[in-house]
């Protein structure tokens, strides 16, 4: 299972989180976010890594040109679209960056929102389900209704996000079987400042769940 820790802002924290077992680090490329990092800041973090992990830029309603420039400058190998991007935009972006993993995040407010995933099956590599918030695109700390996701089984790999913490990850993984999980605020002291003790506890809980999947 993939484990993505998003909202990385500090090189030493990125390295430590990769060492603890994260398979992907997420960098918020949305200037309005308190976790925003510039392309140059991302590059400094990526260049400092001594462990191979996926490096994913999180964008919201950015232009193709902006995304391509950031990917090149920051040396990213994945893109997460967290805004109102239509499938046509995803198709266009894939043409420009065919070797880059393309993740489409969908903020789920009602069960009907899950039907939107069908529109992206042919134009992205991975889906991500996050909790809906009227003012915030992500990092809200709100959980999804896991019971309503019990039958969610798309033909693409998918990340579960939205309010995940070391305290609730075991319950989430008992109820659901995502291909990956995505955490941000659940392992923070403050926006962009990760709590490495919480990160360590997260991986302890994941390991416990793998050892005892029916508990």
Short mmCIF file of C-alpha atoms in Angstrom, two decimals, residues 6 18 39 57 76 119 136 141 143 147 156 174 188 191-192 202 209:
data_model
loop_
_atom_site.label_atom_id
_atom_site.label_comp_id
_atom_site.label_asym_id
_atom_site.label_seq_id
_atom_site.Cartn_x
_atom_site.Cartn_y
_atom_site.Cartn_z
CA UNK A 6 1.35 15.72 1.86
CA UNK A 18 10.81 8.98 3.71
CA UNK A 39 9.16 25.24 -7.17
CA UNK A 57 3.00 18.35 -6.79
CA UNK A 76 8.46 16.02 -9.74
CA UNK A 119 -15.44 10.51 -16.07
CA UNK A 136 -10.79 24.57 1.72
CA UNK A 141 -9.02 17.32 9.00
CA UNK A 143 -13.11 12.49 7.41
CA UNK A 147 -19.47 3.35 5.39
CA UNK A 156 -7.99 2.54 -11.20
CA UNK A 174 -10.49 -2.30 8.45
CA UNK A 188 1.16 17.95 11.83
CA UNK A 191 0.22 23.60 8.71
CA UNK A 192 3.39 22.48 6.94
CA UNK A 202 1.10 6.15 11.87
CA UNK A 209 -3.27 -3.56 10.91
#
